[in-house]
mmCIF file of C-alpha atoms in Angstrom:
data_model
loop_
_atom_site.group_PDB
_atom_site.id
_atom_site.type_symbol
_atom_site.label_atom_id
_atom_site.label_comp_id
_atom_site.label_asym_id
_atom_site.label_seq_id
_atom_site.Cartn_x
_atom_site.Cartn_y
_atom_site.Cartn_z
ATOM 1 C CA UNK X 20 -1.878 -8.143 -20.845
ATOM 2 C CA UNK X 21 -0.779 -5.584 -18.267
ATOM 3 C CA UNK X 22 1.027 -2.399 -19.222
ATOM 4 C CA UNK X 23 4.519 -2.335 -17.747
ATOM 5 C CA UNK X 24 7.749 -0.384 -17.555
ATOM 6 C CA UNK X 25 11.146 -1.786 -18.484
ATOM 7 C CA UNK X 26 14.042 -0.357 -16.472
ATOM 8 C CA UNK X 27 17.494 -0.523 -18.055
ATOM 9 C CA UNK X 28 20.489 -0.746 -15.727
ATOM 10 C CA UNK X 29 23.972 0.628 -16.368
ATOM 11 C CA UNK X 30 25.134 -2.840 -17.501
ATOM 12 C CA UNK X 31 22.240 -2.889 -20.041
ATOM 13 C CA UNK X 32 20.383 -5.602 -18.134
ATOM 14 C CA UNK X 33 16.700 -4.815 -17.676
ATOM 15 C CA UNK X 34 13.848 -5.388 -15.256
ATOM 16 C CA UNK X 35 10.130 -5.361 -16.083
ATOM 17 C CA UNK X 36 7.599 -4.050 -13.543
ATOM 18 C CA UNK X 37 3.795 -4.123 -14.111
ATOM 19 C CA UNK X 38 1.967 -0.791 -13.893
ATOM 20 C CA UNK X 39 -0.598 -0.416 -11.110
ATOM 21 C CA UNK X 40 -3.338 2.223 -10.763
ATOM 22 C CA UNK X 41 -0.629 4.308 -9.083
ATOM 23 C CA UNK X 42 3.003 3.348 -9.761
ATOM 24 C CA UNK X 43 5.434 5.419 -7.646
ATOM 25 C CA UNK X 44 9.048 5.689 -8.849
ATOM 26 C CA UNK X 45 11.951 6.688 -6.631
ATOM 27 C CA UNK X 46 14.944 5.725 -4.536
ATOM 28 C CA UNK X 47 12.914 4.871 -1.423
ATOM 29 C CA UNK X 48 12.202 1.160 -0.880
ATOM 30 C CA UNK X 49 8.445 1.823 -0.619
ATOM 31 C CA UNK X 50 8.207 2.668 -4.327
ATOM 32 C CA UNK X 51 6.832 0.100 -6.764
ATOM 33 C CA UNK X 52 9.714 1.034 -9.091
ATOM 34 C CA UNK X 53 12.768 1.464 -6.862
ATOM 35 C CA UNK X 54 15.849 3.015 -8.475
ATOM 36 C CA UNK X 55 19.374 3.148 -7.047
ATOM 37 C CA UNK X 56 20.348 6.059 -9.313
ATOM 38 C CA UNK X 57 22.034 8.765 -7.129
ATOM 39 C CA UNK X 58 20.285 11.477 -9.191
ATOM 40 C CA UNK X 59 16.883 10.020 -8.310
ATOM 41 C CA UNK X 60 14.882 11.530 -5.418
ATOM 42 C CA UNK X 61 13.313 9.370 -2.695
ATOM 43 C CA UNK X 62 9.872 9.947 -4.236
ATOM 44 C CA UNK X 63 10.692 11.113 -7.737
ATOM 45 C CA UNK X 64 7.759 10.459 -10.075
ATOM 46 C CA UNK X 65 4.545 8.512 -10.458
ATOM 47 C CA UNK X 66 2.646 6.865 -13.302
ATOM 48 C CA UNK X 67 -1.129 7.130 -12.808
ATOM 49 C CA UNK X 68 -3.768 5.023 -14.548
ATOM 50 C CA UNK X 69 -6.821 7.178 -15.306
ATOM 51 C CA UNK X 70 -9.165 4.747 -17.055
ATOM 52 C CA UNK X 71 -9.717 4.101 -20.759
ATOM 53 C CA UNK X 72 -6.153 2.765 -20.898
ATOM 54 C CA UNK X 73 -4.620 6.174 -20.163
ATOM 55 C CA UNK X 74 -1.401 6.382 -18.156
ATOM 56 C CA UNK X 75 0.007 9.757 -17.091
ATOM 57 C CA UNK X 76 3.590 10.531 -16.050
ATOM 58 C CA UNK X 77 3.887 13.052 -13.196
ATOM 59 C CA UNK X 78 6.958 14.663 -11.623
ATOM 60 C CA UNK X 79 6.544 14.596 -7.824
ATOM 61 C CA UNK X 80 8.651 17.716 -7.298
ATOM 62 C CA UNK X 81 11.967 15.951 -7.860
ATOM 63 C CA UNK X 82 15.248 17.847 -7.640
ATOM 64 C CA UNK X 83 16.646 16.715 -11.004
ATOM 65 C CA UNK X 84 13.463 16.399 -13.032
ATOM 66 C CA UNK X 85 11.801 13.745 -15.178
ATOM 67 C CA UNK X 86 12.314 13.619 -18.939
ATOM 68 C CA UNK X 87 9.932 12.091 -21.467
ATOM 69 C CA UNK X 88 11.487 11.524 -24.889
ATOM 70 C CA UNK X 89 14.199 14.077 -23.941
ATOM 71 C CA UNK X 90 11.661 16.754 -22.925
ATOM 72 C CA UNK X 91 11.337 17.757 -19.271
ATOM 73 C CA UNK X 92 7.929 16.900 -17.776
ATOM 74 C CA UNK X 93 6.248 19.966 -16.261
ATOM 75 C CA UNK X 94 2.570 18.953 -16.175
ATOM 76 C CA UNK X 95 0.941 15.486 -16.056
ATOM 77 C CA UNK X 96 1.736 13.998 -19.475
ATOM 78 C CA UNK X 97 -0.066 11.175 -21.283
ATOM 79 C CA UNK X 98 2.203 8.217 -22.043
ATOM 80 C CA UNK X 99 2.269 6.336 -25.342
ATOM 81 C CA UNK X 100 3.619 2.889 -26.117
ATOM 82 C CA UNK X 101 7.443 2.782 -26.329
ATOM 83 C CA UNK X 102 7.877 6.204 -24.703
ATOM 84 C CA UNK X 103 11.269 6.713 -23.052
ATOM 85 C CA UNK X 104 11.351 8.105 -19.510
ATOM 86 C CA UNK X 105 14.715 9.291 -18.190
ATOM 87 C CA UNK X 106 15.433 9.802 -14.491
ATOM 88 C CA UNK X 107 19.042 10.721 -13.804
ATOM 89 C CA UNK X 108 21.059 8.230 -15.841
ATOM 90 C CA UNK X 109 18.319 5.578 -15.765
ATOM 91 C CA UNK X 110 16.291 4.827 -18.889
ATOM 92 C CA UNK X 111 12.756 3.471 -18.541
ATOM 93 C CA UNK X 112 10.641 2.290 -21.493
ATOM 94 C CA UNK X 113 6.848 2.339 -21.121
ATOM 95 C CA UNK X 114 5.019 -0.588 -22.772
ATOM 96 C CA UNK X 115 1.295 -0.049 -23.188
ATOM 97 C CA UNK X 116 -1.274 -2.778 -23.729
ATOM 98 C CA UNK X 117 -4.928 -2.249 -24.547
ATOM 99 C CA UNK X 118 -7.520 -3.127 -21.915
ATOM 100 C CA UNK X 119 -4.778 -3.280 -19.319
ATOM 101 C CA UNK X 120 -5.842 -4.527 -15.884
ATOM 102 C CA UNK X 121 -5.767 -1.857 -13.199
ATOM 103 C CA UNK X 122 -3.345 -3.472 -10.802
ATOM 104 C CA UNK X 123 -4.887 -6.639 -9.392
ATOM 105 C CA UNK X 124 -2.843 -7.480 -6.317
ATOM 106 C CA UNK X 125 -3.232 -11.175 -7.162
ATOM 107 C CA UNK X 126 -0.743 -10.676 -9.997
ATOM 108 C CA UNK X 127 2.001 -10.040 -7.419
ATOM 109 C CA UNK X 128 3.617 -13.030 -5.771
ATOM 110 C CA UNK X 129 5.023 -12.425 -2.294
ATOM 111 C CA UNK X 130 5.488 -16.129 -1.673
ATOM 112 C CA UNK X 131 8.956 -16.604 -3.136
ATOM 113 C CA UNK X 132 11.670 -16.746 -0.486
ATOM 114 C CA UNK X 133 15.020 -15.576 -1.851
ATOM 115 C CA UNK X 134 18.492 -16.525 -0.709
ATOM 116 C CA UNK X 135 20.329 -14.361 1.841
ATOM 117 C CA UNK X 136 17.079 -13.583 3.641
ATOM 118 C CA UNK X 137 16.512 -13.501 7.397
ATOM 119 C CA UNK X 138 13.503 -15.073 9.080
ATOM 120 C CA UNK X 139 11.706 -12.602 11.357
ATOM 121 C CA UNK X 140 8.476 -12.586 13.362
ATOM 122 C CA UNK X 141 6.224 -9.735 12.291
ATOM 123 C CA UNK X 142 2.714 -8.353 12.279
ATOM 124 C CA UNK X 143 1.554 -7.256 8.823
ATOM 125 C CA UNK X 144 -1.029 -4.552 8.106
ATOM 126 C CA UNK X 145 -2.504 -4.144 4.625
ATOM 127 C CA UNK X 146 -4.758 -1.105 4.107
ATOM 128 C CA UNK X 147 -6.425 -0.655 0.724
ATOM 129 C CA UNK X 148 -8.628 2.181 -0.583
ATOM 130 C CA UNK X 149 -12.043 0.864 -1.618
ATOM 131 C CA UNK X 150 -13.405 1.386 -5.159
ATOM 132 C CA UNK X 151 -10.256 3.163 -6.260
ATOM 133 C CA UNK X 152 -10.520 2.031 -9.886
ATOM 134 C CA UNK X 153 -13.931 3.651 -10.383
ATOM 135 C CA UNK X 154 -12.713 6.816 -8.668
ATOM 136 C CA UNK X 155 -9.611 7.034 -10.867
ATOM 137 C CA UNK X 156 -11.741 6.840 -14.018
ATOM 138 C CA UNK X 157 -13.882 9.860 -13.102
ATOM 139 C CA UNK X 158 -11.545 12.268 -11.282
ATOM 140 C CA UNK X 159 -9.265 14.811 -13.000
ATOM 141 C CA UNK X 160 -5.688 13.561 -12.972
ATOM 142 C CA UNK X 161 -4.508 16.609 -10.970
ATOM 143 C CA UNK X 162 -7.058 15.966 -8.187
ATOM 144 C CA UNK X 163 -6.231 12.272 -8.016
ATOM 145 C CA UNK X 164 -2.488 12.886 -7.919
ATOM 146 C CA UNK X 165 -2.668 15.515 -5.170
ATOM 147 C CA UNK X 166 -5.021 13.393 -3.064
ATOM 148 C CA UNK X 167 -2.940 10.221 -3.332
ATOM 149 C CA UNK X 168 0.355 12.028 -2.739
ATOM 150 C CA UNK X 169 -1.143 13.480 0.439
ATOM 151 C CA UNK X 170 -2.478 10.038 1.452
ATOM 152 C CA UNK X 171 0.886 8.332 0.889
ATOM 153 C CA UNK X 172 2.796 10.841 3.027
ATOM 154 C CA UNK X 173 0.219 10.989 5.830
ATOM 155 C CA UNK X 174 -0.154 7.194 5.929
ATOM 156 C CA UNK X 175 3.613 6.796 6.246
ATOM 157 C CA UNK X 176 3.582 9.248 9.177
ATOM 158 C CA UNK X 177 0.822 7.268 10.913
ATOM 159 C CA UNK X 178 2.693 3.972 10.532
ATOM 160 C CA UNK X 179 6.008 5.406 11.706
ATOM 161 C CA UNK X 180 4.640 7.208 14.757
ATOM 162 C CA UNK X 181 3.181 3.846 15.783
ATOM 163 C CA UNK X 182 6.651 2.247 15.497
ATOM 164 C CA UNK X 183 5.900 0.446 12.240
ATOM 165 C CA UNK X 184 7.699 0.471 8.900
ATOM 166 C CA UNK X 185 6.111 0.959 5.488
ATOM 167 C CA UNK X 186 7.394 -1.902 3.357
ATOM 168 C CA UNK X 187 5.886 -0.460 0.186
ATOM 169 C CA UNK X 188 2.945 1.285 -1.405
ATOM 170 C CA UNK X 189 1.266 -0.847 -4.063
ATOM 171 C CA UNK X 190 -1.106 1.215 -6.153
ATOM 172 C CA UNK X 191 -3.807 2.402 -3.730
ATOM 173 C CA UNK X 192 -2.623 0.102 -0.942
ATOM 174 C CA UNK X 193 -0.038 0.237 1.859
ATOM 175 C CA UNK X 194 1.872 -2.776 3.194
ATOM 176 C CA UNK X 195 3.325 -2.125 6.667
ATOM 177 C CA UNK X 196 5.161 -4.290 9.186
ATOM 178 C CA UNK X 197 5.993 -4.420 12.883
ATOM 179 C CA UNK X 198 8.825 -6.696 14.023
ATOM 180 C CA UNK X 199 8.235 -8.710 17.193
ATOM 181 C CA UNK X 200 10.890 -10.097 19.502
ATOM 182 C CA UNK X 201 8.124 -11.842 21.434
ATOM 183 C CA UNK X 202 4.295 -11.815 21.438
ATOM 184 C CA UNK X 203 3.173 -8.581 23.070
ATOM 185 C CA UNK X 204 -0.466 -7.749 23.953
ATOM 186 C CA UNK X 205 0.366 -4.025 23.609
ATOM 187 C CA UNK X 206 0.840 -4.575 19.873
ATOM 188 C CA UNK X 207 -2.909 -5.068 19.388
ATOM 189 C CA UNK X 208 -4.140 -1.556 20.340
ATOM 190 C CA UNK X 209 -1.003 -0.069 18.763
ATOM 191 C CA UNK X 210 -1.660 -1.537 15.312
ATOM 192 C CA UNK X 211 -5.447 -1.239 15.472
ATOM 193 C CA UNK X 212 -4.998 2.428 16.388
ATOM 194 C CA UNK X 213 -2.823 2.869 13.288
ATOM 195 C CA UNK X 214 -5.507 1.211 11.132
ATOM 196 C CA UNK X 215 -8.183 3.461 12.614
ATOM 197 C CA UNK X 216 -6.073 6.582 12.026
ATOM 198 C CA UNK X 217 -5.580 5.618 8.358
ATOM 199 C CA UNK X 218 -9.372 5.233 8.116
ATOM 200 C CA UNK X 219 -9.876 8.714 9.598
ATOM 201 C CA UNK X 220 -7.216 10.149 7.294
ATOM 202 C CA UNK X 221 -8.961 8.639 4.271
ATOM 203 C CA UNK X 222 -12.329 10.075 5.326
ATOM 204 C CA UNK X 223 -10.813 13.593 5.381
ATOM 205 C CA UNK X 224 -9.749 13.445 1.715
ATOM 206 C CA UNK X 225 -13.049 14.849 0.307
ATOM 207 C CA UNK X 226 -12.718 17.956 2.512
ATOM 208 C CA UNK X 227 -9.112 18.584 1.526
ATOM 209 C CA UNK X 228 -9.467 17.576 -2.130
ATOM 210 C CA UNK X 229 -12.946 18.450 -3.497
ATOM 211 C CA UNK X 230 -14.135 15.864 -5.983
ATOM 212 C CA UNK X 231 -13.064 12.842 -3.944
ATOM 213 C CA UNK X 232 -16.219 10.774 -3.182
ATOM 214 C CA UNK X 233 -17.558 11.341 0.327
ATOM 215 C CA UNK X 234 -17.987 7.602 0.881
ATOM 216 C CA UNK X 235 -14.280 6.861 0.320
ATOM 217 C CA UNK X 236 -12.853 4.425 2.877
ATOM 218 C CA UNK X 237 -10.360 1.616 3.362
ATOM 219 C CA UNK X 238 -10.381 -2.072 4.180
ATOM 220 C CA UNK X 239 -7.664 -3.657 6.330
ATOM 221 C CA UNK X 240 -6.136 -7.099 6.749
ATOM 222 C CA UNK X 241 -3.873 -7.949 9.698
ATOM 223 C CA UNK X 242 -1.786 -11.108 9.854
ATOM 224 C CA UNK X 243 0.998 -12.359 12.098
ATOM 225 C CA UNK X 244 3.805 -14.883 11.709
ATOM 226 C CA UNK X 245 7.275 -15.481 10.297
ATOM 227 C CA UNK X 246 8.477 -13.918 7.046
ATOM 228 C CA UNK X 247 11.693 -13.782 5.074
ATOM 229 C CA UNK X 248 13.222 -10.310 4.973
ATOM 230 C CA UNK X 249 15.324 -9.805 1.884
ATOM 231 C CA UNK X 250 16.586 -6.676 0.150
ATOM 232 C CA UNK X 251 14.410 -4.321 2.203
ATOM 233 C CA UNK X 252 11.199 -6.228 1.542
ATOM 234 C CA UNK X 253 9.226 -9.038 3.151
ATOM 235 C CA UNK X 254 8.277 -12.326 1.547
ATOM 236 C CA UNK X 255 6.225 -15.354 2.458
ATOM 237 C CA UNK X 256 2.793 -16.826 3.002
ATOM 238 C CA UNK X 257 2.087 -14.496 5.942
ATOM 239 C CA UNK X 258 2.212 -11.531 3.553
ATOM 240 C CA UNK X 259 0.023 -13.235 0.950
ATOM 241 C CA UNK X 260 -2.561 -14.080 3.602
ATOM 242 C CA UNK X 261 -2.651 -10.482 4.886
ATOM 243 C CA UNK X 262 -3.783 -9.400 1.412
ATOM 244 C CA UNK X 263 -6.417 -12.174 1.403
ATOM 245 C CA UNK X 264 -7.744 -10.968 4.759
ATOM 246 C CA UNK X 265 -8.082 -7.431 3.431
ATOM 247 C CA UNK X 266 -9.982 -8.844 0.458
ATOM 248 C CA UNK X 267 -12.272 -10.718 2.874
ATOM 249 C CA UNK X 268 -13.167 -7.432 4.600
ATOM 250 C CA UNK X 269 -15.272 -6.567 1.532
ATOM 251 C CA UNK X 270 -17.705 -9.399 2.234
ATOM 252 C CA UNK X 271 -17.530 -9.910 6.002
ATOM 253 C CA UNK X 272 -19.240 -7.694 8.549
ATOM 254 C CA UNK X 273 -16.582 -5.090 9.206
ATOM 255 C CA UNK X 274 -13.693 -3.110 7.777
ATOM 256 C CA UNK X 275 -10.785 -4.798 9.577
ATOM 257 C CA UNK X 276 -10.151 -8.554 9.363
ATOM 258 C CA UNK X 277 -7.585 -10.014 11.789
ATOM 259 C CA UNK X 278 -5.951 -13.416 12.055
ATOM 260 C CA UNK X 279 -6.598 -15.420 15.213
ATOM 261 C CA UNK X 280 -3.007 -15.306 16.478
ATOM 262 C CA UNK X 281 -3.151 -11.482 16.438
ATOM 263 C CA UNK X 282 -6.455 -10.799 18.189
ATOM 264 C CA UNK X 283 -5.790 -13.612 20.679
ATOM 265 C CA UNK X 284 -2.871 -11.614 22.083
ATOM 266 C CA UNK X 285 -5.524 -9.679 24.047
ATOM 267 C CA UNK X 286 -8.025 -11.367 26.323
ATOM 268 C CA UNK X 287 -10.947 -9.395 24.923
ATOM 269 C CA UNK X 288 -14.351 -10.804 24.021
ATOM 270 C CA UNK X 289 -15.095 -7.642 22.028
ATOM 271 C CA UNK X 290 -12.307 -8.567 19.604
ATOM 272 C CA UNK X 291 -13.672 -12.058 19.012
ATOM 273 C CA UNK X 292 -16.251 -11.418 16.287
ATOM 274 C CA UNK X 293 -15.197 -14.676 14.744
ATOM 275 C CA UNK X 294 -15.756 -16.242 11.343
ATOM 276 C CA UNK X 295 -14.261 -19.212 9.539
ATOM 277 C CA UNK X 296 -13.400 -18.226 5.993
ATOM 278 C CA UNK X 297 -11.992 -19.932 2.925
ATOM 279 C CA UNK X 298 -8.781 -18.310 1.700
ATOM 280 C CA UNK X 299 -7.250 -18.804 -1.726
ATOM 281 C CA UNK X 300 -4.247 -21.120 -1.517
ATOM 282 C CA UNK X 301 -5.297 -22.604 1.851
ATOM 283 C CA UNK X 302 -6.725 -26.102 2.202
ATOM 284 C CA UNK X 303 -8.308 -25.315 5.578
ATOM 285 C CA UNK X 304 -10.603 -22.479 6.529
ATOM 286 C CA UNK X 305 -9.052 -19.762 8.682
ATOM 287 C CA UNK X 306 -10.514 -18.439 11.923
ATOM 288 C CA UNK X 307 -10.595 -14.648 11.774
ATOM 289 C CA UNK X 308 -12.236 -11.737 13.533
ATOM 290 C CA UNK X 309 -13.902 -8.833 11.731
ATOM 291 C CA UNK X 310 -14.772 -5.389 13.110
ATOM 292 C CA UNK X 311 -16.261 -2.219 11.671
ATOM 293 C CA UNK X 312 -14.449 1.046 12.280
ATOM 294 C CA UNK X 313 -17.261 2.165 14.608
ATOM 295 C CA UNK X 314 -16.789 -0.996 16.671
ATOM 296 C CA UNK X 315 -13.042 -0.503 16.586
ATOM 297 C CA UNK X 316 -13.378 3.091 17.824
ATOM 298 C CA UNK X 317 -15.416 1.895 20.811
ATOM 299 C CA UNK X 318 -12.885 -0.832 21.574
ATOM 300 C CA UNK X 319 -9.992 1.644 21.447
ATOM 301 C CA UNK X 320 -11.784 3.865 23.975
ATOM 302 C CA UNK X 321 -11.785 0.932 26.389
ATOM 303 C CA UNK X 322 -8.308 -0.296 25.410
ATOM 304 C CA UNK X 323 -6.341 2.759 24.262
ATOM 305 C CA UNK X 324 -3.035 2.633 22.449
ATOM 306 C CA UNK X 325 -0.489 2.932 25.313
ATOM 307 C CA UNK X 326 1.957 4.766 23.053
ATOM 308 C CA UNK X 327 -0.466 7.346 21.656
ATOM 309 C CA UNK X 328 0.568 10.927 22.536
ATOM 310 C CA UNK X 329 -1.771 12.559 25.045
ATOM 311 C CA UNK X 330 -3.536 15.579 23.551
ATOM 312 C CA UNK X 331 -2.785 18.849 25.316
ATOM 313 C CA UNK X 332 -5.756 20.390 27.105
#
């Protein structure tokens, strides 16, 4: 079974959320555990999995603090089963299970379409840090926390300066979206440039945070289609498939796997490194294109992001 947190609302109803390798808690919609408590900061706290079934609670510099069993958390603190975490007026109970999985994305279902949702056309980018589980089991908790906090903030900046929106961070993964009023060829270099910048950001982590493996990198999946937008999140098969494409990047030649409808927006033979792949939940194989980051860098030189700021000479 997976370790999880149980959040108790003011009316005593509760919600259970599985713990991932990194489980951010805060008021912002990108957090895995999103709280509406007015005393909660946008990015308030995080629960980190550090291998051997150890979960640590960390205050992310919140204004009003994090309390564990009525004691304020100053340093990363090891959690035990049935511990009570208090943020503002919100009570959270930590439930620990032995041999807990480390946040398999497959355990999250983005396919359910809720009522009161709006159907929108979007492009989805999923970027996931490779081999994060092994890294989290060997690094000191302080190093891991500082590195991932830096990565979260810098990744958000990259997405937003490229006119995208971070839907949420899920463990060591970011889910971002771009809304489309109509198919636009300019979206291809825009989003591929964002993916490449996240790759470059990730490669700088060992220099900024000694101890991070030098071979750290990301894989990306890009999908396009209609989704249901509900309660500040996105739902539907298009989202599920974006995660499957990122997973496929581990076995295909390349780091970025794109759906056909996305790369076909540009009339570019260099983008058409095509494969037909089997995807979980699909009866038919999907046509995709896969590129390495070196190949992507060369393509972006020939087809630059039209919205990228020009560097001052």
